Coordinates of C-alpha atoms and ligand atoms in Angstrom, one line a residue:
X66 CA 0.0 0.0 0.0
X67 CA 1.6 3.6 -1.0
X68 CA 2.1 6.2 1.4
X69 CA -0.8 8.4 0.1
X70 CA -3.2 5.8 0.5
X71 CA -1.9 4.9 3.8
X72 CA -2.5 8.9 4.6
X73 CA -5.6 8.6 3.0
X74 CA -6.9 6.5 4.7
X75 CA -6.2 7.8 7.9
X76 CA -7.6 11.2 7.1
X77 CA -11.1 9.6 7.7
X78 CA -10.5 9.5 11.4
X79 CA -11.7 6.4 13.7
X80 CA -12.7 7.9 16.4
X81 CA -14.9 6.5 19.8
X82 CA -15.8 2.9 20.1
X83 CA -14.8 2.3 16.7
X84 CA -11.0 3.8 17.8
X85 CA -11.4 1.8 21.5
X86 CA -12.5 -1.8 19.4
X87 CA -9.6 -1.5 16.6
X88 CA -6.9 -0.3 19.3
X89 CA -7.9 -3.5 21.3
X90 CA -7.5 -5.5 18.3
X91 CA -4.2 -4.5 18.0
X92 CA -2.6 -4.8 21.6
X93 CA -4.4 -8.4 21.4
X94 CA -2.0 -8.6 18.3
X95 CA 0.9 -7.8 19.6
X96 CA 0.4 -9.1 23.5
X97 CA -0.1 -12.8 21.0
X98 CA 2.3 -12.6 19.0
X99 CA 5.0 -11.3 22.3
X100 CA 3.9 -14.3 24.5
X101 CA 4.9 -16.6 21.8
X102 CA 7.9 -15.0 21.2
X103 CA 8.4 -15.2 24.9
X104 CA 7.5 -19.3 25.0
X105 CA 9.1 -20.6 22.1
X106 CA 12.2 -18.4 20.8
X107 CA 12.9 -16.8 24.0
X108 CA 12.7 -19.2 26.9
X109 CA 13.0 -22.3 25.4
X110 CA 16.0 -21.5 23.9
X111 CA 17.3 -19.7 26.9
X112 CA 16.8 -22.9 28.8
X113 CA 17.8 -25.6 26.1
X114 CA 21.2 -22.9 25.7
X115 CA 21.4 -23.1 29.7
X116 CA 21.3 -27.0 29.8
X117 CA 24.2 -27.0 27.0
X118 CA 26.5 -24.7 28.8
X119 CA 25.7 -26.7 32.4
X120 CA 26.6 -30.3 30.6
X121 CA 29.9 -28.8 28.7
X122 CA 30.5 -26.8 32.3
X123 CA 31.8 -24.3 29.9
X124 CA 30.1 -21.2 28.3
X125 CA 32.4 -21.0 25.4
X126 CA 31.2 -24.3 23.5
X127 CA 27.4 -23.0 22.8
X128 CA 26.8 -21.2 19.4
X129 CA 27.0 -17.2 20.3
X130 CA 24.6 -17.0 17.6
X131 CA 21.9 -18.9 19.6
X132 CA 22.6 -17.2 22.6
X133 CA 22.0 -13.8 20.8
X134 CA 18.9 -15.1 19.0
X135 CA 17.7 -16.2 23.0
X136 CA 18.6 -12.4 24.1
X137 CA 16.6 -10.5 20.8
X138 CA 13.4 -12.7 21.1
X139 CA 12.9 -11.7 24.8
X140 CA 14.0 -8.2 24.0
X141 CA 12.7 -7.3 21.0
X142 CA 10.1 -9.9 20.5
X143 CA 8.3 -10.1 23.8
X144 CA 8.5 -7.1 25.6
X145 CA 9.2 -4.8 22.6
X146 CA 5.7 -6.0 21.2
X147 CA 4.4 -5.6 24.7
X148 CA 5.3 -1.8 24.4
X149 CA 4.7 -1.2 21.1
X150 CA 1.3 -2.2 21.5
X151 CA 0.9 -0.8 25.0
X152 CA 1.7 2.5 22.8
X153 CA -0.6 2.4 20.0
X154 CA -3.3 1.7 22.5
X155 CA -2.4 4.8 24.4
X156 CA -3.1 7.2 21.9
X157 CA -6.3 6.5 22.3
X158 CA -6.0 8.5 25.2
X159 CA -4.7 11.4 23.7
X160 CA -6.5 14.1 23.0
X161 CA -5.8 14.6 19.3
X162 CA -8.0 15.8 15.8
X163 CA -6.7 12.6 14.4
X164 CA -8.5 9.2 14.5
X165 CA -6.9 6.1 15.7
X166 CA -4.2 5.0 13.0
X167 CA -5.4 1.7 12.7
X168 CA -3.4 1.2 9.0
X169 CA -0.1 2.2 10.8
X170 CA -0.5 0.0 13.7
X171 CA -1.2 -2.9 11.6
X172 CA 2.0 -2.5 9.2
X173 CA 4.2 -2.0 12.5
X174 CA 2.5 -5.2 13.6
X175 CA 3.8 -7.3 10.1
X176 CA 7.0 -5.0 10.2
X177 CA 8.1 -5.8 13.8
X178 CA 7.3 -9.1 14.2
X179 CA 8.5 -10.5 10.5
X180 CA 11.6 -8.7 11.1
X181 CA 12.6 -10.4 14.8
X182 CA 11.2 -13.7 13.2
X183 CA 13.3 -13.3 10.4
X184 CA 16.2 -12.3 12.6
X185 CA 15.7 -15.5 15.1
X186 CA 15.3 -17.3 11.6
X187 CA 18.7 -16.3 10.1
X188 CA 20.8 -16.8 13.7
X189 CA 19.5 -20.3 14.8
X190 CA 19.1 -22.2 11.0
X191 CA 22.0 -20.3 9.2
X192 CA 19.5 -20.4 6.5
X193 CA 20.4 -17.4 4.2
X194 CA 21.7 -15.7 7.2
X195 CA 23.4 -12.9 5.2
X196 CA 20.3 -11.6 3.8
X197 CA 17.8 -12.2 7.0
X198 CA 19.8 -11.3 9.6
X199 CA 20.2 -7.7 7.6
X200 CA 16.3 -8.1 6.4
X201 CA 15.5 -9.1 10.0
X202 CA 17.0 -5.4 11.5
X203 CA 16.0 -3.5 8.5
X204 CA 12.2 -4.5 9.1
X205 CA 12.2 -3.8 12.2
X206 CA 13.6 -0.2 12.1
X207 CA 10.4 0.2 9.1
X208 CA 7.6 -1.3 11.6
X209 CA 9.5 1.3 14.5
X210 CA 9.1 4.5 12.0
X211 CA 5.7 3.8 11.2
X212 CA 5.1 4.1 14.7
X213 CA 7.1 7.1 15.2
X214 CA 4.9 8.7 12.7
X215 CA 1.7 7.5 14.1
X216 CA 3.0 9.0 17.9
X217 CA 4.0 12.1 16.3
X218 CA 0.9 13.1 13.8
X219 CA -1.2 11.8 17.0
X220 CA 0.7 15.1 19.2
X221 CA -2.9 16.9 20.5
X222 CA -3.3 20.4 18.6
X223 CA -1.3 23.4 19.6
X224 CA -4.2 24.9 21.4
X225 CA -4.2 22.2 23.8
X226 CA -1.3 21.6 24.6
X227 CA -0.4 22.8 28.3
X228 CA 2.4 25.6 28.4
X229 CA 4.2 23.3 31.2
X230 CA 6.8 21.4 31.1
X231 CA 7.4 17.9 29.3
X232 CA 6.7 15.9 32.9
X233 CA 9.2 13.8 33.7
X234 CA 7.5 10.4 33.6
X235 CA 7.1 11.5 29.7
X236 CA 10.2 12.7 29.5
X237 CA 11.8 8.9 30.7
X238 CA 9.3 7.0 27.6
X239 CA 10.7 9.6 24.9
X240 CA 14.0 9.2 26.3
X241 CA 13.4 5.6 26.0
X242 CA 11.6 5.5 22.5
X243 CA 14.8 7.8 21.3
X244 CA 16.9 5.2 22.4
X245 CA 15.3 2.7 20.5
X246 CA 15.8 4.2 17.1
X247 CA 19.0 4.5 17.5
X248 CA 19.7 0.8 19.2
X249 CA 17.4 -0.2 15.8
X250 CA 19.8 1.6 13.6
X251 CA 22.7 0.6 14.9
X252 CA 21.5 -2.9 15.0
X253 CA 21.3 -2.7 11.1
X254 CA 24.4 -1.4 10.3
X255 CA 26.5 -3.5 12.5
X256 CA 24.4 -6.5 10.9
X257 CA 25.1 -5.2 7.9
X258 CA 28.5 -5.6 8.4
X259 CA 28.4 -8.8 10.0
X260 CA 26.6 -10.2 6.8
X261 CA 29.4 -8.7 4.7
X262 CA 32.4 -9.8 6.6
X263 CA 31.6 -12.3 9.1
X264 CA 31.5 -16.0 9.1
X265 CA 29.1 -17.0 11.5
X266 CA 25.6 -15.0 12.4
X267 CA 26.7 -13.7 15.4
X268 CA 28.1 -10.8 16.5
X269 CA 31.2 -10.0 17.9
X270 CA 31.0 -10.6 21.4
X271 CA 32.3 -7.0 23.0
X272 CA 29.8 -4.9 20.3
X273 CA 27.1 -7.7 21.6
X274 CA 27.6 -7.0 24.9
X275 CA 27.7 -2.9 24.8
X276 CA 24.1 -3.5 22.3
X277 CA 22.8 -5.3 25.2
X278 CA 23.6 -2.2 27.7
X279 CA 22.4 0.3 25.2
X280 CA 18.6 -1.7 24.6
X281 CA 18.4 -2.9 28.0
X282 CA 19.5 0.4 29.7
X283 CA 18.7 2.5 27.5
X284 CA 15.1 1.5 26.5
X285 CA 13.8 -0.7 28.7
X286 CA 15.0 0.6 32.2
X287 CA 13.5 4.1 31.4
X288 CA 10.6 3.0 29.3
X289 CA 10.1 0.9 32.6
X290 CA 10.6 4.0 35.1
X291 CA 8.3 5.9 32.7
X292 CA 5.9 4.2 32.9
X293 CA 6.2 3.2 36.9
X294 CA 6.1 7.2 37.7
X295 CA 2.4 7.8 35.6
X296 CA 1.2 5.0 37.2
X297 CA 1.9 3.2 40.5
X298 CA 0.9 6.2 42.5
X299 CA -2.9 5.2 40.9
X300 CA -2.3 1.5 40.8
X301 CA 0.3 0.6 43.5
X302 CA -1.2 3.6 45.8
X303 CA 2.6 5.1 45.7
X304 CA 3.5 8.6 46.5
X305 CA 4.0 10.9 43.3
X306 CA 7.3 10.7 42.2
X307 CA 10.4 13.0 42.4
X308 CA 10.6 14.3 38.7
X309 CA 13.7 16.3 39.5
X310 CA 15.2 13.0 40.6
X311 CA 14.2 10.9 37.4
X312 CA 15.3 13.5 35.0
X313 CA 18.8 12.9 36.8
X314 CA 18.4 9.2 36.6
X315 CA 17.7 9.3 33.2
X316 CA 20.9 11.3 32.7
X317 CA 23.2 9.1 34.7
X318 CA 21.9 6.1 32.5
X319 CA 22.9 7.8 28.9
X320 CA 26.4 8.6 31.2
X321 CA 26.7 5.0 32.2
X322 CA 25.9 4.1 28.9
X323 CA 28.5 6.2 27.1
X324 CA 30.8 5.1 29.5
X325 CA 30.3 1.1 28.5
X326 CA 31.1 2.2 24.8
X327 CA 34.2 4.2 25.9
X328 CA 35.2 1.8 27.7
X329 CA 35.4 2.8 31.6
X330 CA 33.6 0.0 32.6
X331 CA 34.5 0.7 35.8
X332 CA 32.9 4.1 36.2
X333 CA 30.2 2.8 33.7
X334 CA 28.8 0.5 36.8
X335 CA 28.9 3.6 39.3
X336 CA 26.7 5.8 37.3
X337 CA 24.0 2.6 36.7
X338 CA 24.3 1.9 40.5
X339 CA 23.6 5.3 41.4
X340 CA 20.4 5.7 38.6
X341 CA 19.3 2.8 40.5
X342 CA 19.1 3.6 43.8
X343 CA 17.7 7.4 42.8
X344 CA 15.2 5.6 40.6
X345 CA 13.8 3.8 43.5
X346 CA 14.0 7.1 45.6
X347 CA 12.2 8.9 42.8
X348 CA 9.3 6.7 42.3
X349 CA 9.2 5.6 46.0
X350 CA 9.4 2.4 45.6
X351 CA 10.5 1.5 48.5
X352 CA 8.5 4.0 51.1
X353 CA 5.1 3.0 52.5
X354 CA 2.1 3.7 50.0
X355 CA 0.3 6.9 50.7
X356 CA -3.2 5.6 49.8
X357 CA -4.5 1.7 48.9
X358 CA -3.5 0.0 45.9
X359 CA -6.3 -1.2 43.0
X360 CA -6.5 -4.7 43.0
X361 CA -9.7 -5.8 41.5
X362 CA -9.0 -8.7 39.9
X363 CA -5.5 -9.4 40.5
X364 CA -3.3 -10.3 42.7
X365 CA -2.9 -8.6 46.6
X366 CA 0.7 -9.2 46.0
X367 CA 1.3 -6.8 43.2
X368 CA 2.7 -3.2 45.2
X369 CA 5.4 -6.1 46.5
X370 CA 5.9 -8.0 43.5
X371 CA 6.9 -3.9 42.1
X372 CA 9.2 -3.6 44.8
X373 CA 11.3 -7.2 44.5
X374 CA 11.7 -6.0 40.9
X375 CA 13.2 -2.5 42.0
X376 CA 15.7 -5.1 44.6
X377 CA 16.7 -7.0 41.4
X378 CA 17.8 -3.7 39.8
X379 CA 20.2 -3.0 42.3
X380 CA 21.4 -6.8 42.6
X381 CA 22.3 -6.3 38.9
X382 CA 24.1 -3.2 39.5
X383 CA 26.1 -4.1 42.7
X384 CA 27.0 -7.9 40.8
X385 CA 28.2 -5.6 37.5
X386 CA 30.4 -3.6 39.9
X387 CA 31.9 -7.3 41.2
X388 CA 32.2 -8.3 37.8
X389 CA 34.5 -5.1 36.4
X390 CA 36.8 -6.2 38.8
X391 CA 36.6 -10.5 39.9
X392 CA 35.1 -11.9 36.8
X393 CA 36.9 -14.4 34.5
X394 CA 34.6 -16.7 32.5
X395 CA 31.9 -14.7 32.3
X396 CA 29.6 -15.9 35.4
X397 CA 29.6 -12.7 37.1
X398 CA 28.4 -10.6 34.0
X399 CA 25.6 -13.0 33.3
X400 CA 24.0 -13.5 36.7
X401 CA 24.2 -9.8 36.7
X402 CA 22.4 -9.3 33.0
X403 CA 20.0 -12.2 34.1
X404 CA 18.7 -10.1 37.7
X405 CA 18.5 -7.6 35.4
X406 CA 16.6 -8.9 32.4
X407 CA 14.7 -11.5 34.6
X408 CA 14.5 -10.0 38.0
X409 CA 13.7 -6.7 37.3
X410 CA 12.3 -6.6 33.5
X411 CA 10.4 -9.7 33.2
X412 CA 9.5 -9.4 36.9
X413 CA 8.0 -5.9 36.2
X414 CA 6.1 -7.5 33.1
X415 CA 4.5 -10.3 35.2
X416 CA 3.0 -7.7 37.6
X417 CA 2.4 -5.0 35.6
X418 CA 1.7 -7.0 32.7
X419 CA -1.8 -8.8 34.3
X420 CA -3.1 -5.5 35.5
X421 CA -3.2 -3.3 32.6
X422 CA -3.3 -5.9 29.5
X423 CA -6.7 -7.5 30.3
X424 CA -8.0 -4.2 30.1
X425 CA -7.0 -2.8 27.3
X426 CA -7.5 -6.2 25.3
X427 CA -11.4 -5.5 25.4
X428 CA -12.1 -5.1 29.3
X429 CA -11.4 -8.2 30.5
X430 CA -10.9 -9.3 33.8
X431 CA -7.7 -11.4 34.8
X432 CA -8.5 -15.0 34.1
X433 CA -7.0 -15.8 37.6
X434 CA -5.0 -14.0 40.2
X435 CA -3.6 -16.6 41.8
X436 CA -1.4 -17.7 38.6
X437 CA -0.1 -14.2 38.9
X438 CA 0.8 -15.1 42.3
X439 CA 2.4 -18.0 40.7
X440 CA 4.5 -16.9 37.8
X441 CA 5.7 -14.3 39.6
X442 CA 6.8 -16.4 42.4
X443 CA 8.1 -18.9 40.4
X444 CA 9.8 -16.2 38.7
X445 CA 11.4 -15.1 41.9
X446 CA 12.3 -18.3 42.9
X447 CA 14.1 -19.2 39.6
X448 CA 15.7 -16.2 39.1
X449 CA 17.6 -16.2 42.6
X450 CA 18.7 -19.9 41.8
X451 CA 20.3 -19.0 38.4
X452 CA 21.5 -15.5 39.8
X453 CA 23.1 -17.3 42.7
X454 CA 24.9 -20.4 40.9
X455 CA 26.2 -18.7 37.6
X456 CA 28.9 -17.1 39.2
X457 CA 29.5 -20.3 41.4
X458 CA 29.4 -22.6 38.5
X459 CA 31.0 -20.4 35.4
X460 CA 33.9 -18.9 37.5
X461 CA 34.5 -22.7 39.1
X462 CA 33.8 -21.9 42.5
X463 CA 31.8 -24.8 43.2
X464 CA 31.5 -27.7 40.5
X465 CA 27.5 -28.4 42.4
X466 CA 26.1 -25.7 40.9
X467 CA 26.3 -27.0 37.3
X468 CA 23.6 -29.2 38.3
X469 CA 21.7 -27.0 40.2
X470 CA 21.4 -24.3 36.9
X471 CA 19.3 -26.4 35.1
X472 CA 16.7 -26.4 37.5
X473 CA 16.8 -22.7 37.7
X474 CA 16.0 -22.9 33.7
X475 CA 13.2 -25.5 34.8
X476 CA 11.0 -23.1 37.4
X477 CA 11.9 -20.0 34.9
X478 CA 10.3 -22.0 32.2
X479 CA 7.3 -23.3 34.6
X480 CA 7.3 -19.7 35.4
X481 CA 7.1 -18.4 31.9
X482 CA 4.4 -20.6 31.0
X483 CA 2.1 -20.0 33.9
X484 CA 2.2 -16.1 33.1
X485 CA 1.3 -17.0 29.0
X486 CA -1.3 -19.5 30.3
X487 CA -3.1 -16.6 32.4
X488 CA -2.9 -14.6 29.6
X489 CA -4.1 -16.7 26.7
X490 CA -6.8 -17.5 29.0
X491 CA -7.5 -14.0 30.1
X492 CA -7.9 -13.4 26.1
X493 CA -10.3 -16.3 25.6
X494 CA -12.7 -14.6 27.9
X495 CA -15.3 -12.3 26.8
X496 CA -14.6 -8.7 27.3
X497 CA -16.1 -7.8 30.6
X498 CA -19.0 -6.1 29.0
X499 CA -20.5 -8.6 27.6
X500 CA -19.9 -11.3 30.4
X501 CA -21.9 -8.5 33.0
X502 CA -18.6 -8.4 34.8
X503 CA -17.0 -5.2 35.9
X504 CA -13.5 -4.5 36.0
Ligands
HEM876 C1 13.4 -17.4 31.6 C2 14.4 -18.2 31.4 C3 15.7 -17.7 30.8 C4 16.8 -18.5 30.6 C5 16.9 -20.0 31.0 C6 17.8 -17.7 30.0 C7 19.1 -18.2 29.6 C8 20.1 -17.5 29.1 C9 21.4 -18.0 28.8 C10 21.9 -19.4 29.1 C11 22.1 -16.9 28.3 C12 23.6 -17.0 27.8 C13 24.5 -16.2 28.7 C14 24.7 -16.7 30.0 O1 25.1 -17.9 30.2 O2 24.5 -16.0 31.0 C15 21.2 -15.8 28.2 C16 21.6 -14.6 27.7 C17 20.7 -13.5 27.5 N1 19.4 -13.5 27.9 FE1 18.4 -15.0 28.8 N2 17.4 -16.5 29.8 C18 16.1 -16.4 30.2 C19 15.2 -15.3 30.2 C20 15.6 -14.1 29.6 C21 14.7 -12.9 29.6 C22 13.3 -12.9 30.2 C23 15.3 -12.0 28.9 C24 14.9 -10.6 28.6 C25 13.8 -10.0 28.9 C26 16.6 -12.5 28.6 C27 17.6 -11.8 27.9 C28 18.9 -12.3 27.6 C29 19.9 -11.5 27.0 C30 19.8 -10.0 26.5 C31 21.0 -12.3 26.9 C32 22.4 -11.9 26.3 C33 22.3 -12.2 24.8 C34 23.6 -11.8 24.1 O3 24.7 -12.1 24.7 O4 23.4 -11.3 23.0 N3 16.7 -13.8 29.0 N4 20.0 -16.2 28.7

């Protein structure tokens, strides 16, 4: 479909119901397709990778090209889907001339997802690899534009718009959403490279490892922080948060950042550790709620299930501090990337994930709570297993802990599957409306 259509089309605005019914369409979409990348190409082949490295007791014998394929299905696959459609929904909310861009959404839908597929594709078959890992990144930078567009025509008119200041909550999702252009673009070129010169579909493993600081600090921490200031105080019952505080977080993190690219690794994990612990002082994670938390539906844990997420965030940090200066084999780093992808990202998804999704896929209400209680505790269980024998197994500190990693992948995966389950179900429901239930 040409541009002008596209515009065309989209010039006969969707507004209302219509806009609330085809917005819902399209999280359902993406929150589908990102649990599947989160079952199959995510944590399945983080824990079939896991069981690998445990029976060779050596990291160094497993493809890095599956290990990288593991790290950009979770990434990009699962939770980017979860925010790319968590964003389209939002402008809904906004209060723009423009109808909801239901064309837009629906090509970033086919964009995004064929490109990580195609990217997943080309690393774990080596089928073609030189054209889909480049394919792969190029589609995904198309299905991110499209949205970019979408966000920006959808700004509210000038009139409208409040003289204030950007808040800072707003100021942490841009700041994010910036980010992940240019982690997108990057990605492309240096896969562009690696399809012209390399002989594997992998990337070298130092640029791998500062691409997996820039998208996971970069986006998802302060997409995360973002989106934790506009809304725990409503749902979580949290004081408002510190937006002098965040804006400083935020800045520390691009520091830190720069820093891992330079690299001063050293000073790198001083500015993350200190955006962590202001982070948690900004958004008062840690301070007794002002007012009680909404939990229709879901589970009572979920204001605590926030702050073991925010304790996982500063576990990575401290164990990336240990790693600049005790790690050898690369047991230290990882438990530290794990609390911080696990722990705190994919622990913020499992509670924050149940209380907002159901609703905006069509009003539902949470199949159950008590899986929530589940995954997330399962989560929490696995997470500190794995966190605590990687380092004890990889740096040979304790040859028992190779058999005790596995199981860690095990209750992850148990985990994992629980938190899909809840969902899938949650989606088979119909909406609240039409079941006489209220949310
Ligand atoms: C749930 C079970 C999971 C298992 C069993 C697992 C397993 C692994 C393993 C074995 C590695 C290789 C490096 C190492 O040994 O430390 C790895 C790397 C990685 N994982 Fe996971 N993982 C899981 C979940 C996740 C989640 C939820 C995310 C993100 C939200 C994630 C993101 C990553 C990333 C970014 C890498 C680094 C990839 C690279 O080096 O390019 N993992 N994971």
């Amino acid at each position: 479909m040409k541009a002008a259509e596209i515009s065309q089309r989209e010039t006969a605005p969707i507004t209302g119901a219509t806009a609330e019914s085809a917005s819902q369409r399209l999280v359902i979409a993406f929150t589908v397709s990102g649990l599947l990348f989160l079952l199959l190409p995510g944590t399945f082949l983080g824990v079939w990778n896991l069981i690998g490295i445990a029976r060779e007791q050596t990291l160094v014998t497993i493809a890095p090209a599956w290990i990288q394929a593991h790290g950009q299905a979770q990434i990009f696959g699962w939770v980017g889907s979860f925010i790319l459609g968590i964003g389209y929904y939002s402008l809904t909310k906004m209060k723009s001339q423009r109808g909801f861009p239901v064309v837009s959404g629906w090509l970033t839908w086919w964009a995004w997802t064929g490109g990580v597929l195609l990217r997943w594709l080309g690393g774990i078959t080596g089928w073609h690899w030189r054209v889909l890992l480049p394919l792969g990144a190029l589609l995904q930078l198309i299905g991110f534009l499209i949205f970019w567009r979408a966000v920006r025509r959808h700004r509210p008119a000038a009139s409208e718009v409040e003289s204030a200041a950007m808040p800072a909550w707003m100021m942490a999702v841009v700041f994010g959403t910036a980010m992940l252009f240019v982690v997108l673009a990057a990605q492309l070129v240096v896969l562009g490279r690696v399809a012209l010169t390399a002989s594997v579909p992998a990337l070298p493993h130092v640029l791998d490892q500062q691409l997996v600081v820039l998208v996971v600090w970069g986006v998802l921490v302060p997409t995360i922080w973002g989106f934790n200031a506009r809304w725990l105080p409503i749902f979580a019952g949290f004081d408002q948060a510190n937006g002098r505080e965040l804006r400083i977080a935020c800045v520390l993190v691009a520091a830190g950042i720069l820093a891992t690219f330079l690299p001063w690794l050293g000073i790198s994990a001083c500015l993350l550790l200190t955006a962590a612990v202001l982070s948690i002082d900004a958004l008062r994670v840690w301070d007794a709620a002002v007012q009680p938390a909404r939990l229709q539906g879901i589970s009572a844990g979920f204001p605590h299930f926030i702050r073991w997420a925010y304790a996982w965030l500063v576990i990575s940090c401290l164990l990336n501090a240990l790693a600049v200066v005790q790690d050898r084999s690369g047991g230290i780093w990882g438990a530290s990337r794990h609390a911080l992808t696990v722990g705190f990202v994919a622990g913020m998804v499992f509670a924050i994930g149940p209380r907002i999704l159901p609703a905006f896929c069509g009003m539902r209400v949470l199949w159950s709570s008590r899986l929530m209680t589940a995954s997330v505790v399962l989560l929490e269980v696995g997470c500190a297993l794995r966190v605590t024998m990687e380092p004890l197994a990889y740096e040979h500190l304790w040859s028992s802990a190779w058999r005790l990693l596995p199981l860690s992948a095990f209750i992850e995966l148990a985990a994992v599957s629980v938190f899909a389950l809840n969902l899938f179900a949650t989606l088979l429901q119909p909406p609240a409306h039409l079941s006489k239930q209220t949310v």
